[in-house]
Structures are given as structure tokens and as C-alpha cells.
Amino acid sequence: MAIRPMARTDVNRSAILAHLGAHGPASRAELARTLSLSPALMTQLTKDLLHDGLLRELEHQASQGGRPARMLGLVSSAGRAVGVKVASDHVAFVEVGIDGTVLRTASEPFDAAATTMLMSLAGLLRSFIAGGSSAPLLGIGVGVPGSVDSQAAGVVSSTQLKWNNVPIGATLRRELGLPVLVENNVNALAMAERLYGLGRRHRNFLAVTIGTGIGAAIVIDGLIVRGFGGGAGEIGHIPVREDGPRCTCGNIGCLETFASESALVATARDRNVIAPGAGVAALRDAADRGNPAAIAVFGEAGHLLGRAIAGLVHVLDPEVVILLGEGTADWGHWSYGFEPAFRAALIPARRGIPVAVETWQDASWAQGAATLVLATPFDAEGIAGEQGDLVRQRLVQQASPQERS
Amino acid sequence: MAIRPMARTDVNRSAILAHLGAHGPASRAELARTLSLSPALMTQLTKDLLHDGLLRELEHQASQGGRPARMLGLVSSAGRAVGVKVASDHVAFVEVGIDGTVLRTASEPFDAAATTMLMSLAGLLRSFIAGGSSAPLLGIGVGVPGSVDSQAAGVVSSTQLKWNNVPIGATLRRELGLPVLVENNVNALAMAERLYGLGRRHRNFLAVTIGTGIGAAIVIDGLIVRGFGGGAGEIGHIPVREDGPRCTCGNIGCLETFASESALVATARDRNVIAPGAGVAALRDAADRGNPAAIAVFGEAGHLLGRAIAGLVHVLDPEVVILLGEGTADWGHWSYGFEPAFRAALIPARRGIPVAVETWQDASWAQGAATLVLATPFDAEGIAGEQGDLVRQRLVQQASPQERS
DNA sequence: TATGGTTTGTTTAGTCCTGAACTAAGGGGA
DNA sequence: TCCCCTTAGTTCAGGACTAAACAAACCATA
């Protein structure tokens, strides 16, 4: 095992860009502190980046008691990235600037089960890219519900999409001629959360998504845990009861069969709380109106979710639990069952752990995928591999065809 | 966050020592490969270590098709380490050589609740150390059942020992004048397992200990997960049932109240399977004789343990699950309930994950603690902090008071 | 208005490490 | 026997990074 992982050479240069993108302008001294680098090196690196045209010096900042800081900002025309969320019946696209801001979104119908689906995805991507800004495109991030062997290779297996070892990474790369990074969608979201969201101030957190299914991403020491086979975070299949409906995985008693939007809808239909064809919106409306049966459906799911997550808090000892996903819109109803079960199941020392609910937007999944590209700088361990190098190259090359001093 | 963790300066020198200690003699080329360092650097480092007298060149190895390798071996008189296991009613000591072999063991009664316990522990340690070999003592490793703020600081909180923020690290350091590394006992054991045991070939595994209580250590990418507060791995308090006896943590339904040796004994007594004063040995004997009630006690515990660990496998996606602790002696009886519950609760893709039972010896806990000292080299992230530096200094200084070329 | 303290940023000398080119030492086949 | 192949190990030039010393720019206070 490597004692000194020996990051790729210009990781730090890109880390500066990513930090400025995520947090806005900063001084050299501040960058050196937050990135744990020496001021000396920061001088060197920023000199290069300024020369390359990726950074520019902004105005001075008011003195903090000493010499005033010269702020550095990104040259926003330096690049853009595209993120894709793949679902079984549609794909969502988003284009983001180098600073992480969403520039453009789109959504298209898509049949993940079709034999030609890889080609049609490539086609949809091509036309989305063509409509974008003129800034150089650094790469494509793809978020999928399932396990991915590695971001760089991008071979996907997913029960939800009914995919088995689909080489989506290699195919898109060949078709589009761009760096392509593939990741589990929850992990991608967690990465976005770490760079731009509540996770920004935490190096250890647990991100839980509530949607059609239920998932989690584990961030330890600032890095996402992928597990041996890239399948870490599958909390949907934690066994929580001895009985219950059969899960898509074939087992009985999985958390996902009790605590997910699909599970809520199924239960509510069984109990005639909502009409046979109604969805989660109807259930929410019923609960909003104070329907006790609807409230109970949320409460029971929240109870099981709370106990399961309490177990994870014991195992992982995170600093905070962050809730994400479409389902957070109904969190008010969930929390009714969640909070008491969660707190009661925790050992006293952890009972005060914060549970934060992140504001959710439709574009968030795809934005998370785009973050894969922008987060490449943080990839000190080489998770993104060769594709990460390509992203870095594109970032630097586009700005300065001339050689560096 | 640090993009490039920038390991302490002579980490690699010590990594070489640790590798040779754990795996026996190796050639420069082999060391360079396994430690992911360049052959060039290996030449430099081994030159220093040979000069310092910590390494010696052994005979040539038969050619592998090219130039035959010159093997390098440890000079075994170069150092020793002492490990301590602290329990509520006793402490166990072990002295190990630099290559990890156990040289000497001892066990003493100890009252963890006494007000003078820190001083008496220091005294017991002093006398144990005095009886040891003449090789220089590199440091003391202490394993405790509870959470530790950091190995270097060594402030311990433990419900089992009824300790709250006890500064055992600082106290022993002051009293003994030696580097002291403190760690949760299960984490210490996992570290030993990674260096010398089944974990040697795996960078991602889950180690589960069955004893008086139940615990776990999580190893991801070769590093132990400590969590935000140093309390990761507390699987004993995962909620597994809505009912059950009250746990020492104050809650109801904790795994530990069903699946631990104490829980087994309590259940067996309740059901009159064993006499009121009898212990786990009696229960084992009964199960060995084929007593169905005794077998059922094991089976039920195994069932709950299997489901809980299946949940962890989903969340963490380890390569292998390793079982450790006194309780593994009865694993034959546990597995009767464990295996079906475990396999049935796993998603198909993970159903084949191996579960390995490590052979267990009385000295293992203390040996794990001693490994903290010997494993300091692997501490690229600075987990052991200043204490790790001191260990490294002692290792190098003792061998060569003269300056290095 | 000097003086010292504080924060920012640069320069310099030196450490750690790598890649590339090299030497060393064996084996096997024409 | 000679030549080529393979693996082991060394040397050398150079890159990335840091610590330490220094310079720059501001503030507060006597």
C-alpha cells in the first residue's frame, strides 16, 4: 500500500480553481491556509495560473490588521462542464460554469432498457452540448443509480436500470471525444454537497437520499467511501424487519420496502388512504390536510428510517447527517416518526447529532454529476484516473496555447 | 482540506521496517513495488537504514529470470514494543519484537474504577517493562474498550470502564517517559489483523469482535475509520429489535443485548439452560452435548448478528468480514443461526462475501495494542501525531548515535 | 511621528521523491 | 559462443514542496 499516494503533479493548481469556484474569490494566504499548502508554494502556483489566464487579480481587500490581501478570482470563461442524470425513463442534463453555477438545464425521455440506449444517450448529449456556451467543455459527469466499478472506467451495474456491466464510460468517451466520469448518483450528489452545500464545513458526514428508492453516501475525511466493489452506501437493503413485501433485490424486510416514496405510495394504496392510481403528491396532500392514516404512513416509515440511520451513526460516527432527494419535500411528515425513533436509538453521547435537510431542486441530481468534473482537482487519490488528467489538461491547455514560463 | 497530506518526512523509512517485520525479508525491488515507491528512492532509503544498523543484507535469492535479488532483513535487536489491554477488572501486557513476534506476556488484576487507577497502571507497566529484553523500547500501545479522541492525545471515554475523558495517554507518557499511543481495542486489533493476519491481503474489510460485548472496526483503503469523534465501529448499539432488555447505554433493543457473550449467558440463565452462576463455558458445553435449548440460544443470537452485519455489508461494501474475539471459540454454534440469516439478507451481488474466523489467542488484544507502536510507520496521515514521530526517532536514534552520511 | 505588531506575499536554500537512462547479473535460444 | 531478454539495482537531473528569512503594507499607540 502506498504510504505517500503521490498525487498527480498539478493537483494543487486545480484545487485552487475548484476552491475559488466553490467559495468565491480568495487571497493567496487564505488559499494556502484552506488547502494546507505553504504560502511559498501558493505564490508559485498562482503565478502560473495568472500567466495561463485562468485567474485574475481583483481589488485589494480591507486590511485585517496587517497588509491588505490581494484577492484572486476565476476567469469565468475558462470552462464549463455537463452533468447527466440517468433514470430508467428519462435523462436530465445540466450545464454548469467553472464556478459551479447552473447555466442551462434540459430533460429528455429515455428508455434505459432499450438495446440502443447507449447510442441514443450519446445523441441526446451531443445535441445538448451543441446548444451550450462557447467556453471550453471540460468533460461530462454521469450519475447513475447503481454501482460503478470506477469513475474512470465507468462500467455500471444497476438493478433499477436493469443494467449489467454496461460500459457507459468507454462508450460515451468514444462517441463524444470528451473526458467522461461516471459515478453512483448519490455519491455524485454527496460530492456536490461537500463542495457547495452543507457538507462544505464537514469532513465526515452521512448523506441520505429519499426518493423513489433510498440511498446513502458516506464521506470520511473528506473522501467518499466507495467500498471494495464500488457499491458502498446501499442502505436501501439494510434488513429492518423480519416480514414485509418482497424487495426488488429479492429479499424481504429491506429498508427500501418501507421507507421510500414508492413504498409510501404502495402502503397508502393498500390502506385506501389514496386512490389506486394516485402518487406521492396525493399522500402529501392528505397528510397536509391532517388525515391521520396518511400521517401514520409517513410516521411508520420515518420510524424505521430513524432506527436504521441511528445504527449507521453508531457505526460511522459522522459529524452530521444530511438529507437529500425529492422526498425531503415531505420531511415535515417524515420527521414526525423519524425524530423520536432516531434519538431514542442513539447512545447518549451521540444523541445530539444534527440532522440537516438540504433544500432540493430538480436539477440537483444532474448538478451533482457535473460536479464530478469540477471536483476532479480534489481527486488526490487518483479516483478519476486518466479521465481526471484529461480534464486537468483541457482546463490548462485551452487557456494558453503558448508555453509557460 | 489538504490535497496532498504531505506525510512526515521519514515515514517511508519506517514503512520499510514495518513491512519487513510483518512479511519477512524482501528485496529492494519488491519493497519498492509493495510500498508504491520508486526503485530509485528505495536505493536511497535502504542505504540509510543499512548504515544505521536497522537492516542487514542477506543472501541472494535465486534468479527470477533476471538479476538475482539481494534480500534485506531486519536486525531483530533493533527494538521492542509493549502492548497493554485495559479491562474493567484486569490488564494484560505483552512484549513484542520489532518483527511482531510475542516475546513475553503477563496479566494483572486491576480496578478500572479506582481513583488511583492511572498511577497503579503506570506502576504495573513500569515493572513489566523492567523485566523485558535489553532491546530499546520504542513505545507503549494501549487498547481500551471505548472511544479515544486521538491516538496521540489519548483521552478516553468508556461506558464499560466507567471512564469519562480520562487522560490516560498524557499521564502514562509523563510517568514513563515513553511514547504512548492509545486506541480503541477493536481498532488496535484490526490494525494487527491488517499487518499480520487475514487482513494483510485486503484493503477493505470489516472486523467484528465477539466477547463480553460486541464491536467492530472498519478498514477502508487500508486505513481504519475512526469517525468524527473517534467512536466509529460501535455496532453493539445498532437497534435490532423493538423490545428486549435494557442496554448499558440506556436504550432498548441494542444488538449487544442479544449478541454478545454476556447476553448469551443472561438469556441462558433466564431459560434455565445453565445454572444461575454458570458462564459461557457451561453454555458451550451444553451446546456441544447437543442440548437444543443451548443451541437455540446461540442460534438466535447468530440470527440477529447475521442480519445486522448484512446491513453493514450493504453500507460499506467490504471485501471480507473477519471475526475475532473470545467468542469466536464458539463460532460453530453461532454460525448455525448466523449463516442463513446473513446470506438471506444480502443482495444477490454480495451474497458470496467471505466470512473468515481468525484464530484467537489470549494475548491477541494486547498484541493488537502493541501493533499501534509498530504500525506507526503506516501512519502517513499523522494519526499518531507527535507520539508517532517520537517512536520513529527512538527507532532510528538507538541504532546509530553517529550522524548519517 | 516613530515604533512595534500584524497580516500578506516573495525569495532562497534545501528535502523528498520521481522518471529516465544506465549498469549489473542472470537465463535461454540460434 | 554470441545475442537478446528479463529482472535488480544505481545514478542523475529535475519537479514539487516546505521552512525560514525577508519585504511590503497596513494599524494602533505612545
PDB file of N, CA and C (backbone and C1' of nucleotides) in Angstrom, chain A residues 9 12 36-38 40-41 65-68, chain D residues 15-20 23-27:
ATOM      1  N   THR A   9       0.711  15.512 -10.609  1.00  0.00           N
ATOM      2  CA  THR A   9       1.555  16.672 -10.445  1.00  0.00           C
ATOM      3  C   THR A   9       0.806  17.998 -10.215  1.00  0.00           C
ATOM      4  N   ASN A  12      -2.686  20.496  -7.234  1.00  0.00           N
ATOM      5  CA  ASN A  12      -2.889  21.687  -6.429  1.00  0.00           C
ATOM      6  C   ASN A  12      -3.326  22.877  -7.258  1.00  0.00           C
ATOM      7  N   SER A  36      -4.098  23.829   2.930  1.00  0.00           N
ATOM      8  CA  SER A  36      -2.966  23.261   3.687  1.00  0.00           C
ATOM      9  C   SER A  36      -1.692  23.226   2.857  1.00  0.00           C
ATOM     10  N   LEU A  37      -1.424  24.321   2.193  1.00  0.00           N
ATOM     11  CA  LEU A  37      -0.180  24.429   1.439  1.00  0.00           C
ATOM     12  C   LEU A  37       0.606  25.609   1.990  1.00  0.00           C
ATOM     13  N   SER A  38       1.874  25.638   1.687  1.00  0.00           N
ATOM     14  CA  SER A  38       2.681  26.740   2.185  1.00  0.00           C
ATOM     15  C   SER A  38       2.416  27.984   1.349  1.00  0.00           C
ATOM     16  N   ALA A  40       4.508  29.917   0.283  1.00  0.00           N
ATOM     17  CA  ALA A  40       5.534  29.957  -0.749  1.00  0.00           C
ATOM     18  C   ALA A  40       5.047  29.268  -2.016  1.00  0.00           C
ATOM     19  N   LEU A  41       4.499  28.084  -1.831  1.00  0.00           N
ATOM     20  CA  LEU A  41       4.021  27.342  -2.992  1.00  0.00           C
ATOM     21  C   LEU A  41       2.861  28.073  -3.642  1.00  0.00           C
ATOM     22  N   GLY A  65      -5.730  44.088   9.741  1.00  0.00           N
ATOM     23  CA  GLY A  65      -4.791  44.422  10.812  1.00  0.00           C
ATOM     24  C   GLY A  65      -3.365  44.404  10.310  1.00  0.00           C
ATOM     25  N   GLY A  66      -3.196  43.938   9.088  1.00  0.00           N
ATOM     26  CA  GLY A  66      -1.863  43.914   8.501  1.00  0.00           C
ATOM     27  C   GLY A  66      -1.952  44.325   7.048  1.00  0.00           C
ATOM     28  N   ARG A  67      -1.064  43.832   6.271  1.00  0.00           N
ATOM     29  CA  ARG A  67      -1.077  44.138   4.839  1.00  0.00           C
ATOM     30  C   ARG A  67      -2.396  43.655   4.231  1.00  0.00           C
ATOM     31  N   PRO A  68      -3.032  44.480   3.436  1.00  0.00           N
ATOM     32  CA  PRO A  68      -4.310  44.066   2.856  1.00  0.00           C
ATOM     33  C   PRO A  68      -4.112  42.976   1.808  1.00  0.00           C
TER      34      PRO A  68
ATOM     35  P    DG D  15      12.189  20.774 -13.933  1.00  0.00           P
ATOM     36  O5'  DG D  15      10.790  20.340 -13.318  1.00  0.00           O
ATOM     37  C5'  DG D  15      10.293  19.021 -13.545  1.00  0.00           C
ATOM     38  C4'  DG D  15       9.361  18.620 -12.413  1.00  0.00           C
ATOM     39  C3'  DG D  15       8.580  19.783 -11.819  1.00  0.00           C
ATOM     40  O3'  DG D  15       7.270  19.338 -11.505  1.00  0.00           O
ATOM     41  C1'  DG D  15       9.928  18.790 -10.135  1.00  0.00           C
ATOM     42  P    DA D  16       6.213  20.408 -11.025  1.00  0.00           P
ATOM     43  O5'  DA D  16       6.086  20.055  -9.470  1.00  0.00           O
ATOM     44  C5'  DA D  16       5.693  18.743  -9.091  1.00  0.00           C
ATOM     45  C4'  DA D  16       5.640  18.670  -7.583  1.00  0.00           C
ATOM     46  C3'  DA D  16       4.897  19.854  -6.939  1.00  0.00           C
ATOM     47  O3'  DA D  16       4.063  19.331  -5.921  1.00  0.00           O
ATOM     48  C1'  DA D  16       7.089  19.669  -6.052  1.00  0.00           C
ATOM     49  P    DC D  17       3.007  20.311  -5.270  1.00  0.00           P
ATOM     50  O5'  DC D  17       3.738  20.712  -3.918  1.00  0.00           O
ATOM     51  C5'  DC D  17       4.038  19.689  -2.977  1.00  0.00           C
ATOM     52  C4'  DC D  17       5.082  20.175  -1.997  1.00  0.00           C
ATOM     53  C3'  DC D  17       4.754  21.477  -1.278  1.00  0.00           C
ATOM     54  O3'  DC D  17       4.146  21.173  -0.033  1.00  0.00           O
ATOM     55  C1'  DC D  17       7.089  21.241  -1.842  1.00  0.00           C
ATOM     56  P    DT D  18       3.761  22.384   0.953  1.00  0.00           P
ATOM     57  O5'  DT D  18       5.050  22.530   1.859  1.00  0.00           O
ATOM     58  C5'  DT D  18       5.718  21.371   2.348  1.00  0.00           C
ATOM     59  C4'  DT D  18       6.913  21.786   3.188  1.00  0.00           C
ATOM     60  C3'  DT D  18       6.635  22.973   4.103  1.00  0.00           C
ATOM     61  O3'  DT D  18       7.125  22.692   5.402  1.00  0.00           O
ATOM     62  C1'  DT D  18       8.499  23.439   2.713  1.00  0.00           C
ATOM     63  P    DA D  19       6.647  23.596   6.603  1.00  0.00           P
ATOM     64  O5'  DA D  19       8.009  24.137   7.227  1.00  0.00           O
ATOM     65  C5'  DA D  19       9.190  23.337   7.154  1.00  0.00           C
ATOM     66  C4'  DA D  19      10.407  24.210   7.405  1.00  0.00           C
ATOM     67  C3'  DA D  19      10.209  25.336   8.422  1.00  0.00           C
ATOM     68  O3'  DA D  19      11.423  25.488   9.145  1.00  0.00           O
ATOM     69  C1'  DA D  19      10.735  26.279   6.320  1.00  0.00           C
ATOM     70  P    DA D  20      11.485  26.458  10.392  1.00  0.00           P
ATOM     71  O5'  DA D  20      12.390  27.651   9.875  1.00  0.00           O
ATOM     72  C5'  DA D  20      13.452  27.362   8.966  1.00  0.00           C
ATOM     73  C4'  DA D  20      14.016  28.657   8.427  1.00  0.00           C
ATOM     74  C3'  DA D  20      13.793  29.874   9.329  1.00  0.00           C
ATOM     75  O3'  DA D  20      14.929  30.712   9.238  1.00  0.00           O
ATOM     76  C1'  DA D  20      12.851  30.300   7.230  1.00  0.00           C
ATOM     77  P    DA D  23      14.813  42.470   3.521  1.00  0.00           P
ATOM     78  O5'  DA D  23      13.554  42.913   2.654  1.00  0.00           O
ATOM     79  C5'  DA D  23      13.328  42.318   1.388  1.00  0.00           C
ATOM     80  C4'  DA D  23      11.907  42.611   0.944  1.00  0.00           C
ATOM     81  C3'  DA D  23      11.469  44.063   1.176  1.00  0.00           C
ATOM     82  O3'  DA D  23      10.711  44.475   0.062  1.00  0.00           O
ATOM     83  C1'  DA D  23       9.985  42.600   2.276  1.00  0.00           C
ATOM     84  P    DA D  24      10.317  46.025  -0.092  1.00  0.00           P
ATOM     85  O5'  DA D  24       8.722  46.004  -0.156  1.00  0.00           O
ATOM     86  C5'  DA D  24       8.053  44.816  -0.552  1.00  0.00           C
ATOM     87  C4'  DA D  24       6.573  44.944  -0.228  1.00  0.00           C
ATOM     88  C3'  DA D  24       6.073  46.367  -0.003  1.00  0.00           C
ATOM     89  O3'  DA D  24       4.792  46.465  -0.593  1.00  0.00           O
ATOM     90  C1'  DA D  24       5.582  45.074   1.889  1.00  0.00           C
ATOM     91  P    DA D  25       4.182  47.922  -0.995  1.00  0.00           P
ATOM     92  O5'  DA D  25       2.974  48.035   0.044  1.00  0.00           O
ATOM     93  C5'  DA D  25       1.921  47.074  -0.002  1.00  0.00           C
ATOM     94  C4'  DA D  25       1.174  47.108   1.299  1.00  0.00           C
ATOM     95  C3'  DA D  25       0.759  48.523   1.751  1.00  0.00           C
ATOM     96  O3'  DA D  25      -0.651  48.568   1.808  1.00  0.00           O
ATOM     97  C1'  DA D  25       1.634  47.232   3.528  1.00  0.00           C
ATOM     98  P    DC D  26      -1.409  49.946   1.837  1.00  0.00           P
ATOM     99  O5'  DC D  26      -1.875  50.053   3.367  1.00  0.00           O
ATOM    100  C5'  DC D  26      -2.989  49.320   3.778  1.00  0.00           C
ATOM    101  C4'  DC D  26      -2.833  48.895   5.220  1.00  0.00           C
ATOM    102  C3'  DC D  26      -3.093  49.987   6.250  1.00  0.00           C
ATOM    103  O3'  DC D  26      -4.488  50.042   6.568  1.00  0.00           O
ATOM    104  C1'  DC D  26      -1.399  48.407   6.917  1.00  0.00           C
ATOM    105  P    DC D  27      -5.020  51.156   7.541  1.00  0.00           P
ATOM    106  O5'  DC D  27      -4.698  50.591   8.998  1.00  0.00           O
ATOM    107  C5'  DC D  27      -5.294  49.380   9.437  1.00  0.00           C
ATOM    108  C4'  DC D  27      -4.870  49.106  10.870  1.00  0.00           C
ATOM    109  C3'  DC D  27      -5.171  50.265  11.831  1.00  0.00           C
ATOM    110  O3'  DC D  27      -6.038  49.812  12.862  1.00  0.00           O
ATOM    111  C1'  DC D  27      -2.884  49.551  12.017  1.00  0.00           C
TER     112       DC D  27
END
